[in-house]
């Protein structure tokens, strides 16, 4: 509360300064009406969106920003797409501003968004207006130089981007539905786009007359954004300057057990996505790569000539697909008096004396199977005598030595066909067949996650409709599972499928939280359409909705149900007790999305009212998707929504009150993906501090998961991640230990604490305190995050609660730029624990039985 009012004051002060220093005239001297020029630039390949400049006289123009993006295009992929070319902005009779633009040089798309204040823009539409005119998909007549005229019914004309520049025309009332496009007349062009000179350059755009207050608001918006960015750009170096004069501090902390509230007992969990080789080559314990010869060049969008059905294999063999072992697994290798070698994932890591299950589908002549080290020494061997038709054969290999880079060789002196060649450690997590790599799974389990979200992330909704993750493709016999391209640029075998995910949740006593696509692919899609403008066709949506319902039956249905029976056949007759299901993943909120999402949500609610549906509110903590996602959640009364944000550590420090103002009567929040950009102690502490705020708001934030979880070294598409690994080592980050300290010290009631620091300036924001009680153990747990370069000596006064016995005292402190280190645990008399100095840059957990 105290922090909030300070922040508000600071904000007012800053705004005042901003107005003065940026030449906004006092009200009585300011012009009433001015001209506003709307344009985009080619900087950053057209990614910077809509800009404004203003003028009194249409001669002298003043940039607002100048490169501030008031509206960014959401069309297509991040990186290459999301461009705004030649925007056309105008104000309609109701005062609503409309902006239309072209998205690129290839698609026939007219983009539109509207706004009442030019700062907050509603959802965007992208209509391929040329579709009725262009039969030949290679032919392009793209949208350029748009002009809009009319009222209520608008006529839009544009030029094609080809050399001739044909005029095309259409009409619309709502910028969603357009009349069939016609070839227009050159005379229809009114030259509504204007050229101005701004900062010595010429720009083309549109001019609208507006109240000067509109311009004022735009200027304030840009300056507030700049201020926030600078304010969030903290680092250990900037701290050293900011706190150069700061002396060690004292903190009076009063914790009152009478002022408590119930909080979620599922607060921290894990987000698992098959990114960075987290599944194949990661958590899934299979040691061979491309065991089924189903990698395809398309997995890497044909960009890697070495990526195909033979990747990870060498030796002399032929590839065939005639009469394979399963329609979903057509390809196999044929050896003729030759040797076939699999290199695993950067070599195969095996341990001396441990047992490894080798299996293969084979037909033909006998084969010798050997594990060899890098110089060719045999570590273990066996042989197999297949028959003339496909059959699975198994053997156990036990290597003589520990190596990290073994390879598996299969040789024959005759002709043998092989497929689904597998080498699996017998020591998997909890000993399951087709199970998880023990050390990695243990490191996840040691976080004490209260839930596990899977299978993503973007992987859940895929790159294009065809790439949407379909859970039914991931269950059943391994040879029948349908692997596919992983949108992170590799292949997912689906060996780690829905059954294995549910089993992992059960093993860790974590709630399963599967996330399914909302009938639309990832907003970053570039395949089969751009982003989420193209959802599953409505005529196939019933089938898709049924898939979602079937998943719930698979998890919870009795063994008499179709899908419950399949679960039982896989080895788990008891239900998995699924309680949550996520629909959508940080989707672009479009009409296409909303229609499909509503259908799925309503169907789940109707058939399974006991299931908590988790909706989606975009990839950021603000913006159109966040606002519109929340508006849909309100409209549909969605019980919980999934928020995502990846930000600078300073953002987490400056926004620890983010949820204090959330309306408790609305949807609960699952903070499904968050991380500060980096793996240093500074990042970890910013997260620890933020988590004190999440605990305080545990009545509205039900769950939170750091993302992503796992990353295999040399195969990482996203940084930072919580746990890095290679074939034989697991390397938790310092951020991991913060998650672990929260995971192993959860509470179900939050006790109000009052904190008074001996310095009442900026330092206040760097000290977070959270006190919770845990009904199951009767413990009081106090967490103290000190993100300052000085120590803090606390004096904790407990009201209406008292320690019983000694305290477990855990302190985690490192230099802020350190990437290594671990918390240190000791036992202390409770009184000492409550007054012990907290080191600079530290996170401390004090835990004791309470009476
Ligand atoms: O966590 C990595 C990615 O970040 C997820 O796949 C996606 O949901 C988000 O953009």
mmCIF file of C-alpha atoms and ligand atoms in Angstrom, residues 78 271 273 275 453 456-459 461 488 585-586 619 644 646 673 707-708 718, ligand 1:
data_model
loop_
_atom_site.group_PDB
_atom_site.id
_atom_site.type_symbol
_atom_site.label_atom_id
_atom_site.label_comp_id
_atom_site.label_asym_id
_atom_site.label_seq_id
_atom_site.Cartn_x
_atom_site.Cartn_y
_atom_site.Cartn_z
ATOM 1 C CA UNK A 78 7.554 -12.733 -35.149
ATOM 2 C CA UNK A 271 5.890 -25.485 -17.053
ATOM 3 C CA UNK A 273 7.473 -27.580 -22.993
ATOM 4 C CA UNK A 275 11.606 -26.754 -26.450
ATOM 5 C CA UNK A 453 1.785 -27.853 -17.197
ATOM 6 C CA UNK A 456 3.752 -26.216 -23.985
ATOM 7 C CA UNK A 457 3.895 -23.307 -24.787
ATOM 8 C CA UNK A 458 3.818 -22.754 -28.475
ATOM 9 C CA UNK A 459 4.243 -26.493 -29.024
ATOM 10 C CA UNK A 461 -0.858 -24.929 -30.591
ATOM 11 C CA UNK A 488 11.161 -25.018 -32.337
ATOM 12 C CA UNK A 585 -1.729 -20.470 -25.207
ATOM 13 C CA UNK A 586 -1.050 -16.742 -25.289
ATOM 14 C CA UNK A 619 1.788 -13.119 -24.354
ATOM 15 C CA UNK A 644 2.571 -14.755 -19.559
ATOM 16 C CA UNK A 646 9.184 -12.340 -19.823
ATOM 17 C CA UNK A 673 5.002 -18.435 -18.064
ATOM 18 C CA UNK A 707 9.403 -20.876 -18.102
ATOM 19 C CA UNK A 708 10.954 -22.661 -19.866
ATOM 20 C CA UNK A 718 15.367 -20.085 -25.816
HETATM 21 O O1 LIG B 1 8.531 -20.520 -23.035
HETATM 22 C C1 LIG B 1 8.887 -20.371 -24.363
HETATM 23 C C2 LIG B 1 7.759 -19.803 -25.202
HETATM 24 O O2 LIG B 1 7.402 -18.541 -24.733
HETATM 25 C C3 LIG B 1 6.481 -20.560 -25.152
HETATM 26 O O3 LIG B 1 6.446 -21.598 -26.036
HETATM 27 C C4 LIG B 1 5.462 -19.552 -25.527
HETATM 28 O O4 LIG B 1 4.219 -19.826 -24.974
HETATM 29 C C5 LIG B 1 6.072 -18.265 -25.077
HETATM 30 O O5 LIG B 1 6.061 -17.316 -26.074
#
